[in-house]
Every structure is written in structure tokens, then in C-alpha cells.
């Protein structure tokens, strides 16, 4: 999924229900505390019983009681953010200020079109994460107010954000608050969890999914919906670490959770509670990536005076890259000349097995080999496969970027660019007959840069 920074107004939810009610309910909040500054007298964050190993990701689930005073609400938020978490999933904050929950260094998303959607925001650190998608999802819709209640407790929504880290990895974060079991209203737990896992299954294709939420069910209760969660790989830290703890002032019950889906990618390091003024403790979880990113850059050099392997090293590296692309993936080439028979054959076979092969040749008239390759690519029957001449404006754009003589990109099966190849020569017999250097990189910034350049050239 291509990264796209969301407009700040969109990320903060626009001017819906929250914007229309803040004037009365929250004017004191914004007057009491400057944006980005902790309120005076805020408590220091709790320290875990033992100094934990540093985790790659820290997430905090924070249900901050709706009825708290402005002062105590600010103290709780300050205590949560003092932990410098990557993500915070808030509950019961429908009329609270985004500017307080996400001061400088954080951003926040929630749908603000009504109080029910606005109750479960997600906040994240902007120095480490960029939002690339976000939305709201209904998990229960029972209408009516239970006896003695002032609110429709059965109308529940989760807010979610998909984010890309500075290292290119993608994580989705969901904030959830399931309706409680009360007299005069049906038990909405199981229908809520079924809807929740349908959402997380959708997002798991992009990367791990983290869920923070108040489920209003005790961890060891017979009502706990383990049979609905486990088949979808949605695992609480309590399962992973083999321990659990009370999560607030609910007779010792454990009702707040952090779940992770995609445990093969993220491993749980730690979890612990932090006492808040709220009737819920914050639940803190640390997770780390199971695998390090692959080495970002590799250099291959050919030696025309060496043995066969040394002479063909660059050509073979290029061919291996093309052969690794699965059907549904793509190969993108921009160069001035491509008439190396062995490479033409590899590109033709890639197109025939369902790979989108797109080639731009800068300015020069096509050679016989290139015209034949163009005909072969067209014969593959794929609309996304082509060979085109890059003239005038296109060539000027290419030359202004000062790239290597030849550029190639390869993608995964979903079409997301994964590897960039820079060759210091045109793709002719010169890569064999003359000493040639090839640079291969999976670095996110470098791949993204090459993808943007290739796209501009294709569009001209």
C-alpha cells in the first residue's frame, strides 16, 4: 500500500459531533493546558516491577472514565503519554479534546460524526509513524436505553488506523470498547467480537494488527470469547506471556486488553498496568519484530577478464531478480538501450507467467531486438505489460533525475515495489564485456524514490 500522508483535518476527525459540542463541554480543557505541555502537578508514570528490555513498539490501552474532572483527565493523559508509547487506544473520550489526547509529537484519528463513533480514538507518534489509511467500524447497534441509563449503551464503534513506520513496516491499530452486560439489554459481547475479527482479518493482509480495548468481560470468565478470537489469531498479551493482572477498580477483574494478530511478525516482550485516576488502569504492552529487516543494499561487480561466473555476475543478478517475481507482481525497467538477448528472453518469460513487464527506452530508435521484445510482450495479452519509447519531456524528466544508466524495480505478488536495481551501463553486451557495477537495495526510501521516478516517466 503506497504511503500517503492524511490531511491534518482528516486525521483529527473534521468538525463533526465533537467539534459541535466542545465549545460547552471542553472549553475549560483547552484553557487549562497549553497544547503539548503536561499539566502542572501531573503524576509521574508508574515504573514496571523490573526494568524491561527495550521493545520496538509500545502500545497503551487507556479507558479514561467519562465522568473525570478536567484536571484528573489531563493528569491521566499526561501519565499515559509520559511513557512515550507508539500508539494509544483511548476509550470513553467522546467529548474530550484531540489537542489534549494528541499534543505535539502525536496525531489522532476518530470519526466525530456522533458521540458513539467518537468514543474510541487512536493516537500515534508522528516521529515514527505515518497514517496511510483510517476508518470507523460498527460492532454493535442495539438501540434504546436500558432502565435507569441515560445513554444507548448498545451502540458501539471501533476506530482504526493503518500506519507505516519509518522503516517501511506497516501496522494497523484498532481501539475497541464492547458494551457491558446490563439488565434490560441483550448480551452484545459475541456479536461485537465477530464483527471485530472480521475487521482485523481484513487488515491483517497489510501487516500485524494491534487491538487495544475494554471488552467488559473478565479474562477467566466463562463468557470470555476465546472460541471466537483464537481461530483468527487475535491473541491477548495475557495468553502470550502467561500472566494477567487486574485492570482497574472492578473487584479485581481483568477487562482491558491488548491483542496482537500476526504473532509470527511481532513478539510480546512485556505488559504491565499503570494506575490512573480513572476507574481503569492503563494497560501497557511492548512488542518487538521477530526478524530484522534484510540488509538494505548489495553491490555486484562483474569482471570481463575473470571466469564465466565473474563475467556474468551482473547479468545473472538481474535475471535472478526478474525470475523471483511471482505472477501478479511487476518488473519495471527504464534504460536507453536493451538488446541483450539473454535478458530479453527472461523478460518475455516473466510476462508469459503473469508478471506485468513495463519498459521505457529513453529517446533512441528501437533496435531489432527491442522491437521483437515489444511484439512478444504485446502477445502476452496483459494490458499492464508494454515497451515504450520515452521521448522529449519524458527523457528530460529522466535525465534531470541523474539516475544510473539503467534502473529496474521488482515487486511482490501484490504489486508493491520491493527491490531497486541500479546498473551503471545500458542493458547491452557491455554489462558482460566491460567491468560493471550493480547496486541492489530494499531500502524503503530508495525504492519509493525509484518508483516515483518510474511513474513520472511512464505518465509523460
Coordinates of C-alpha atoms in Angstrom, one line a residue:
X1 CA 0.0 0.0 0.0
X2 CA 1.5 3.4 -1.2
X3 CA 2.2 5.9 1.8
X4 CA 0.1 8.9 1.7
X5 CA 0.0 11.5 4.5
X6 CA -3.6 12.3 5.5
X7 CA -4.6 15.9 5.8
X8 CA -4.4 17.0 9.4
X9 CA -8.1 18.0 9.4
X10 CA -9.0 14.5 8.1
X11 CA -6.7 12.8 10.7
X12 CA -8.3 14.7 13.5
X13 CA -11.8 13.9 12.5
X14 CA -13.0 17.2 11.0
X15 CA -15.8 19.2 12.5
X16 CA -18.4 16.6 13.4
X17 CA -20.2 15.8 16.7
X18 CA -17.1 16.5 18.8
X19 CA -16.4 19.9 17.2
X20 CA -20.0 20.9 17.7
X21 CA -20.0 20.0 21.4
X22 CA -16.5 21.0 22.5
X23 CA -17.5 24.7 23.0
X24 CA -19.6 23.9 26.0
X25 CA -18.1 20.7 27.4
X26 CA -14.4 21.3 26.8
X27 CA -13.6 25.0 26.7
X28 CA -12.0 24.6 30.2
X29 CA -9.8 21.8 28.9
X30 CA -8.1 23.9 26.2
X31 CA -7.9 26.9 28.5
X32 CA -6.3 25.0 31.4
X33 CA -3.5 23.3 29.5
X34 CA -1.3 24.6 26.6
X35 CA -1.2 22.1 23.7
X36 CA 1.8 19.8 24.0
X37 CA 2.6 20.8 27.7
X38 CA 1.9 18.4 30.6
X39 CA -0.4 19.9 33.2
X40 CA 1.1 21.1 36.4
X41 CA 1.3 18.6 39.1
X42 CA 0.8 15.6 36.8
X43 CA 1.7 12.3 38.4
X44 CA 4.9 10.6 37.3
X45 CA 4.3 7.4 35.3
X46 CA 4.4 4.1 37.1
X47 CA 7.6 2.1 36.7
X48 CA 7.3 -1.6 35.9
X49 CA 8.4 -4.0 38.7
X50 CA 11.6 -4.8 36.7
X51 CA 13.4 -2.7 34.1
X52 CA 12.2 -4.2 30.8
X53 CA 14.1 -4.8 27.7
X54 CA 13.5 -2.0 25.1
X55 CA 10.7 -3.0 22.8
X56 CA 10.3 -2.0 19.2
X57 CA 6.7 -0.9 19.7
X58 CA 4.9 0.2 22.8
X59 CA 1.1 0.4 22.9
X60 CA -1.1 1.7 25.7
X61 CA -4.8 0.9 26.2
X62 CA -6.4 3.7 28.3
X63 CA -10.0 3.8 29.3
X64 CA -10.3 7.2 30.9
X65 CA -13.6 7.5 32.7
X66 CA -16.1 9.9 31.1
X67 CA -17.0 11.5 34.5
X68 CA -13.5 12.5 35.5
X69 CA -12.9 16.2 36.1
X70 CA -10.9 18.1 33.5
X71 CA -7.9 18.2 35.9
X72 CA -7.9 14.5 36.5
X73 CA -8.4 13.7 32.9
X74 CA -5.4 15.8 32.0
X75 CA -3.3 14.0 34.6
X76 CA -4.3 10.6 33.2
X77 CA -3.4 11.6 29.7
X78 CA -0.1 13.1 30.8
X79 CA 0.7 9.9 32.6
X80 CA 0.0 7.8 29.6
X81 CA 1.9 10.0 27.2
X82 CA 4.9 10.2 29.5
X83 CA 5.6 6.6 28.6
X84 CA 6.2 7.8 25.0
X85 CA 4.1 5.0 23.5
X86 CA 4.0 4.4 19.8
X87 CA 0.2 4.0 20.0
X88 CA -2.6 4.8 22.4
X89 CA -6.1 3.3 22.2
X90 CA -8.4 5.6 24.2
X91 CA -11.9 4.7 25.4
X92 CA -14.7 6.8 26.9
X93 CA -13.2 10.0 25.5
X94 CA -16.1 11.1 23.1
X95 CA -16.2 14.7 24.3
X96 CA -12.5 15.1 25.2
X97 CA -10.2 17.3 23.2
X98 CA -8.0 15.9 20.4
X99 CA -5.4 18.6 21.3
X100 CA -5.0 17.2 24.8
X101 CA -5.0 13.5 23.9
X102 CA -2.5 14.1 21.0
X103 CA -0.3 17.1 21.8
X104 CA 2.8 18.0 19.8
X105 CA 4.6 14.8 18.7
X106 CA 1.3 12.8 18.4
X107 CA -1.6 12.7 16.0
X108 CA -5.0 11.2 16.4
X109 CA -7.9 9.7 14.5
X110 CA -11.6 9.1 15.3
X111 CA -14.8 9.6 13.4
X112 CA -16.6 12.6 15.1
X113 CA -19.9 12.4 13.3
X114 CA -21.6 11.3 16.6
X115 CA -20.7 10.5 20.2
X116 CA -20.8 6.8 19.7
X117 CA -18.1 6.8 16.9
X118 CA -16.0 9.5 18.7
X119 CA -15.6 7.4 21.9
X120 CA -12.6 5.2 20.7
X121 CA -9.8 7.3 19.2
X122 CA -6.4 6.0 18.2
X123 CA -3.3 8.2 18.7
X124 CA 0.2 7.7 17.4
X125 CA 3.7 9.1 17.5
X126 CA 4.4 11.2 14.4
X127 CA 8.2 10.9 14.5
X128 CA 7.9 7.2 14.0
X129 CA 4.6 6.5 12.1
X130 CA 2.6 8.0 9.3
X131 CA -1.1 7.2 8.8
X132 CA -1.8 5.7 5.4
X133 CA -5.5 4.7 5.9
X134 CA -8.1 5.0 8.6
X135 CA -11.8 4.4 9.3
X136 CA -14.6 3.5 11.7
X137 CA -16.4 0.2 12.0
X138 CA -19.6 -0.7 13.8
X139 CA -19.5 -3.7 16.2
X140 CA -23.0 -3.5 17.8
X141 CA -26.1 -1.5 17.1
X142 CA -28.7 -2.2 19.8
X143 CA -30.9 0.8 20.1
X144 CA -32.7 2.0 23.2
X145 CA -31.6 3.0 26.8
X146 CA -31.6 0.3 29.4
X147 CA -33.7 1.1 32.5
X148 CA -32.0 3.8 34.6
X149 CA -29.4 4.6 32.0
X150 CA -29.1 7.9 30.2
X151 CA -27.2 6.6 27.1
X152 CA -27.8 4.0 24.4
X153 CA -25.1 1.6 25.7
X154 CA -25.6 -0.9 22.8
X155 CA -24.4 1.4 20.0
X156 CA -20.6 0.7 19.7
X157 CA -18.0 1.5 17.1
X158 CA -14.3 0.9 16.8
X159 CA -11.9 3.4 15.1
X160 CA -8.8 2.0 13.3
X161 CA -5.7 3.4 11.6
X162 CA -3.2 1.7 9.3
X163 CA 0.3 3.2 9.8
X164 CA 3.7 2.9 8.1
X165 CA 6.8 3.2 10.2
X166 CA 10.0 4.9 9.3
X167 CA 11.4 1.5 8.5
X168 CA 8.6 0.9 6.0
X169 CA 6.8 -1.7 8.1
X170 CA 3.0 -1.5 8.3
X171 CA 0.8 -2.0 11.4
X172 CA -2.9 -1.5 11.9
X173 CA -4.2 -0.3 15.3
X174 CA -7.8 -0.7 16.5
X175 CA -9.5 0.9 19.5
X176 CA -12.5 -1.0 20.8
X177 CA -14.9 -0.7 23.7
X178 CA -17.5 -3.5 23.9
X179 CA -20.9 -2.9 25.5
X180 CA -21.3 -4.1 29.1
X181 CA -23.7 -6.8 30.3
X182 CA -26.5 -4.9 32.0
X183 CA -30.2 -5.5 32.8
X184 CA -32.6 -4.6 30.1
X185 CA -30.2 -5.1 27.2
X186 CA -29.1 -8.2 25.4
X187 CA -25.5 -9.6 25.8
X188 CA -23.7 -8.0 22.9
X189 CA -20.3 -9.4 23.5
X190 CA -20.2 -12.3 21.0
X191 CA -21.8 -10.3 18.1
X192 CA -19.3 -7.5 18.8
X193 CA -16.3 -9.8 18.7
X194 CA -17.5 -11.4 15.5
X195 CA -17.6 -8.0 13.9
X196 CA -14.2 -7.0 15.3
X197 CA -12.4 -10.1 14.0
X198 CA -13.9 -9.6 10.6
X199 CA -12.3 -6.2 10.6
X200 CA -8.9 -7.3 11.8
X201 CA -8.9 -10.2 9.3
X202 CA -9.3 -7.6 6.5
X203 CA -6.3 -5.5 7.7
X204 CA -4.0 -8.5 8.5
X205 CA -3.1 -8.7 4.9
X206 CA -1.2 -5.4 5.1
X207 CA 0.7 -6.4 8.3
X208 CA 0.2 -7.1 12.0
X209 CA -2.9 -5.8 13.7
X210 CA -2.9 -4.5 17.3
X211 CA -6.2 -4.1 19.2
X212 CA -6.5 -2.2 22.5
X213 CA -9.8 -2.2 24.2
X214 CA -12.1 -2.6 27.2
X215 CA -14.1 -5.8 26.5
X216 CA -16.2 -5.6 29.6
X217 CA -15.6 -9.3 30.3
X218 CA -13.1 -10.8 32.8
X219 CA -10.2 -12.8 31.3
X220 CA -11.0 -16.0 33.2
X221 CA -14.8 -15.7 32.9
X222 CA -16.8 -18.3 31.1
X223 CA -18.2 -15.5 28.9
X224 CA -14.7 -14.7 27.6
X225 CA -15.0 -15.4 23.8
X226 CA -11.8 -17.4 23.3
X227 CA -13.5 -19.6 20.8
X228 CA -14.2 -16.5 18.6
X229 CA -10.7 -14.9 19.0
X230 CA -8.3 -17.8 18.7
X231 CA -9.3 -19.1 15.2
X232 CA -8.5 -15.6 13.9
X233 CA -5.1 -15.4 15.6
X234 CA -6.2 -12.5 17.8
X235 CA -4.2 -13.1 21.0
X236 CA -4.1 -11.1 24.2
X237 CA -0.8 -10.4 25.9
X238 CA -2.1 -12.4 28.8
X239 CA -2.1 -15.5 26.8
X240 CA 1.3 -14.9 25.2
X241 CA 3.1 -14.0 28.5
X242 CA 1.2 -16.5 30.6
X243 CA 0.2 -13.9 33.3
X244 CA -2.6 -11.4 33.9
X245 CA -3.5 -8.7 36.4
X246 CA -6.5 -6.6 37.5
X247 CA -7.0 -3.7 35.1
X248 CA -8.9 -1.2 37.4
X249 CA -11.4 -0.8 40.1
X250 CA -13.7 -3.6 39.1
X251 CA -13.4 -6.0 42.0
X252 CA -10.1 -7.3 40.8
X253 CA -11.4 -8.1 37.3
X254 CA -9.2 -8.1 34.1
X255 CA -11.4 -6.4 31.4
X256 CA -8.9 -4.2 29.5
X257 CA -6.7 -6.0 26.8
X258 CA -4.0 -5.5 24.2
X259 CA -4.3 -8.1 21.4
X260 CA -1.9 -8.8 18.6
X261 CA -2.7 -10.5 15.3
X262 CA 0.3 -11.6 13.3
X263 CA 2.3 -13.1 16.1
X264 CA 4.8 -14.5 13.6
X265 CA 5.9 -10.9 12.9
X266 CA 5.5 -9.2 16.3
X267 CA 6.5 -10.9 19.6
X268 CA 5.3 -9.7 23.0
X269 CA 8.1 -8.6 25.4
X270 CA 6.2 -7.3 28.4
X271 CA 3.0 -6.0 29.8
X272 CA 2.1 -4.1 33.0
X273 CA -0.7 -1.9 34.5
X274 CA -0.3 1.8 35.2
X275 CA -2.6 3.3 37.9
X276 CA -4.8 6.1 36.7
X277 CA -7.3 8.5 38.3
X278 CA -9.8 6.7 36.0
X279 CA -11.6 3.6 37.3
X280 CA -9.5 1.7 34.7
X281 CA -5.7 1.1 34.8
X282 CA -3.8 1.8 31.6
X283 CA -2.5 -1.5 30.1
X284 CA 1.0 -1.1 28.6
X285 CA 2.4 -3.7 26.2
X286 CA 5.8 -3.9 24.5
X287 CA 6.3 -5.8 21.3
X288 CA 9.3 -6.4 19.1
X289 CA 9.7 -7.5 15.5
X290 CA 10.5 -11.2 15.1
X291 CA 13.0 -10.6 12.3
X292 CA 15.4 -7.9 11.4
X293 CA 14.9 -6.2 8.1
X294 CA 17.0 -7.7 5.3
X295 CA 20.3 -5.9 4.5
X296 CA 19.3 -2.9 2.5
X297 CA 22.0 -2.8 -0.1
X298 CA 24.2 -5.2 -2.0
X299 CA 26.8 -4.5 -4.6
X300 CA 27.6 -6.9 -7.5
X301 CA 30.6 -6.3 -9.8
X302 CA 31.4 -8.0 -13.0
X303 CA 35.0 -8.8 -14.2
X304 CA 35.4 -9.1 -18.0
X305 CA 38.8 -10.8 -17.5
X306 CA 37.5 -13.3 -15.0
X307 CA 35.9 -16.7 -15.3
X308 CA 32.4 -17.2 -16.6
X309 CA 30.8 -16.5 -13.2
X310 CA 32.7 -13.3 -12.8
X311 CA 31.9 -12.1 -16.3
X312 CA 28.2 -12.8 -16.0
X313 CA 27.7 -11.8 -12.3
X314 CA 25.7 -8.6 -13.0
X315 CA 23.6 -10.2 -15.8
X316 CA 22.8 -13.2 -13.6
X317 CA 21.8 -10.9 -10.6
X318 CA 19.4 -9.0 -12.9
X319 CA 17.9 -12.3 -14.2
X320 CA 17.5 -13.7 -10.7
X321 CA 15.6 -10.7 -9.6
X322 CA 13.2 -11.0 -12.6
X323 CA 12.7 -14.7 -12.1
X324 CA 11.8 -14.2 -8.4
X325 CA 8.8 -12.1 -9.2
X326 CA 5.6 -14.1 -8.8
X327 CA 2.5 -13.9 -11.0
X328 CA 0.6 -10.8 -10.2
X329 CA 3.9 -8.9 -9.5
X330 CA 5.7 -6.5 -11.8
X331 CA 9.1 -5.6 -13.3
X332 CA 9.8 -2.0 -14.3
X333 CA 12.8 -1.1 -16.4
X334 CA 14.0 2.3 -17.6
X335 CA 17.1 2.5 -19.7
X336 CA 18.4 3.9 -23.0
X337 CA 19.0 0.6 -24.7
X338 CA 18.0 -3.0 -24.0
X339 CA 19.2 -5.5 -26.7
X340 CA 20.9 -8.2 -24.6
X341 CA 19.3 -11.4 -25.9
X342 CA 19.5 -13.3 -22.6
X343 CA 17.7 -10.6 -20.7
X344 CA 15.1 -10.2 -23.4
X345 CA 14.3 -13.9 -23.1
X346 CA 13.9 -13.6 -19.3
X347 CA 11.6 -10.6 -19.6
X348 CA 9.4 -12.4 -22.2
X349 CA 9.1 -15.5 -20.0
X350 CA 8.1 -13.3 -17.0
X351 CA 5.3 -11.7 -19.0
X352 CA 4.1 -15.2 -20.1
X353 CA 3.8 -16.4 -16.5
X354 CA 1.6 -13.4 -15.4
X355 CA 4.2 -10.8 -14.4
X356 CA 3.5 -7.2 -15.6
X357 CA 6.6 -6.1 -17.5
X358 CA 6.9 -2.4 -18.3
X359 CA 9.9 -1.0 -20.1
X360 CA 10.7 2.6 -21.0
X361 CA 13.5 3.2 -23.5
X362 CA 14.9 6.7 -23.5
X363 CA 15.0 8.5 -26.9
X364 CA 17.0 6.1 -29.0
X365 CA 15.2 4.4 -32.0
X366 CA 14.3 0.8 -31.2
X367 CA 16.7 -1.9 -32.3
X368 CA 15.6 -5.1 -33.9
X369 CA 15.9 -6.9 -30.5
X370 CA 13.8 -4.2 -28.8
X371 CA 11.1 -4.3 -31.5
X372 CA 10.9 -8.1 -31.2
X373 CA 10.6 -7.8 -27.4
X374 CA 7.8 -5.3 -27.8
X375 CA 5.9 -7.7 -30.0
X376 CA 6.4 -10.5 -27.6
X377 CA 5.3 -8.5 -24.6
X378 CA 2.1 -7.4 -26.5
X379 CA 1.5 -11.1 -27.4
X380 CA 1.3 -11.9 -23.7
X381 CA -2.1 -10.4 -23.6
X382 CA -1.6 -8.3 -20.5
X383 CA -2.8 -4.7 -20.6
X384 CA -0.3 -3.8 -17.9
X385 CA 2.7 -5.1 -20.0
X386 CA 4.4 -2.9 -22.5
X387 CA 7.5 -1.5 -24.1
X388 CA 7.5 2.2 -25.0
X389 CA 9.9 4.8 -26.3
X390 CA 10.5 7.7 -23.8
X391 CA 10.8 10.9 -25.8
X392 CA 11.4 14.6 -25.2
X393 CA 9.6 15.6 -21.9
X394 CA 9.9 12.1 -20.6
X395 CA 13.6 11.9 -21.4
X396 CA 14.2 15.3 -19.9
X397 CA 12.5 14.2 -16.7
X398 CA 14.7 11.1 -16.6
X399 CA 17.9 12.9 -17.3
X400 CA 17.1 15.6 -14.7
X401 CA 16.9 12.9 -12.0
X402 CA 20.5 11.9 -12.9
X403 CA 19.9 8.2 -12.4
X404 CA 22.2 5.3 -13.3
X405 CA 22.3 4.3 -16.9
X406 CA 19.7 1.6 -16.2
X407 CA 17.0 1.3 -13.5
X408 CA 14.9 -1.8 -12.6
X409 CA 12.3 -2.3 -10.0
X410 CA 10.7 -5.6 -8.9
X411 CA 7.6 -6.1 -6.8
X412 CA 5.9 -8.7 -4.7
X413 CA 2.8 -10.6 -5.8
X414 CA 0.6 -7.7 -4.7
X415 CA 2.4 -5.2 -7.0
X416 CA 4.2 -3.4 -4.1
X417 CA 7.8 -2.4 -5.2
X418 CA 10.3 -4.2 -3.0
X419 CA 13.7 -4.1 -4.7
X420 CA 15.6 -1.5 -6.7
X421 CA 18.4 -2.3 -9.2
X422 CA 20.8 0.4 -10.4
X423 CA 23.2 -0.6 -13.3
X424 CA 25.9 1.8 -14.4
X425 CA 25.6 0.7 -18.0
X426 CA 22.8 0.3 -20.6
X427 CA 21.4 -3.2 -20.8
X428 CA 23.6 -4.4 -23.7
X429 CA 26.5 -6.7 -24.1
X430 CA 28.6 -4.0 -22.3
X431 CA 27.5 -5.4 -18.9
X432 CA 29.5 -8.5 -19.8
X433 CA 32.3 -7.1 -21.9
X434 CA 33.2 -4.2 -19.5
X435 CA 33.6 -4.0 -15.8
X436 CA 30.1 -3.2 -14.5
X437 CA 28.6 -2.4 -11.0
X438 CA 25.1 -3.2 -10.0
X439 CA 23.5 -1.9 -6.8
X440 CA 20.5 -3.8 -5.3
X441 CA 18.6 -2.2 -2.4
X442 CA 15.4 -2.9 -0.5
X443 CA 15.7 0.3 1.4
X444 CA 12.2 1.8 1.7
X445 CA 13.2 5.4 0.8
X446 CA 15.3 4.3 -2.1
X447 CA 12.7 2.0 -3.6
X448 CA 10.0 4.6 -3.1
X449 CA 12.1 7.3 -4.9
X450 CA 12.7 5.0 -7.8
X451 CA 9.0 4.1 -8.0
X452 CA 8.0 7.7 -8.1
X453 CA 10.6 8.4 -10.9
X454 CA 9.4 5.4 -13.0
X455 CA 5.8 6.5 -12.5
X456 CA 6.5 10.0 -13.7
X457 CA 8.4 8.7 -16.8
X458 CA 5.5 6.4 -17.6
X459 CA 2.9 9.2 -17.4
X460 CA 4.7 11.5 -19.8

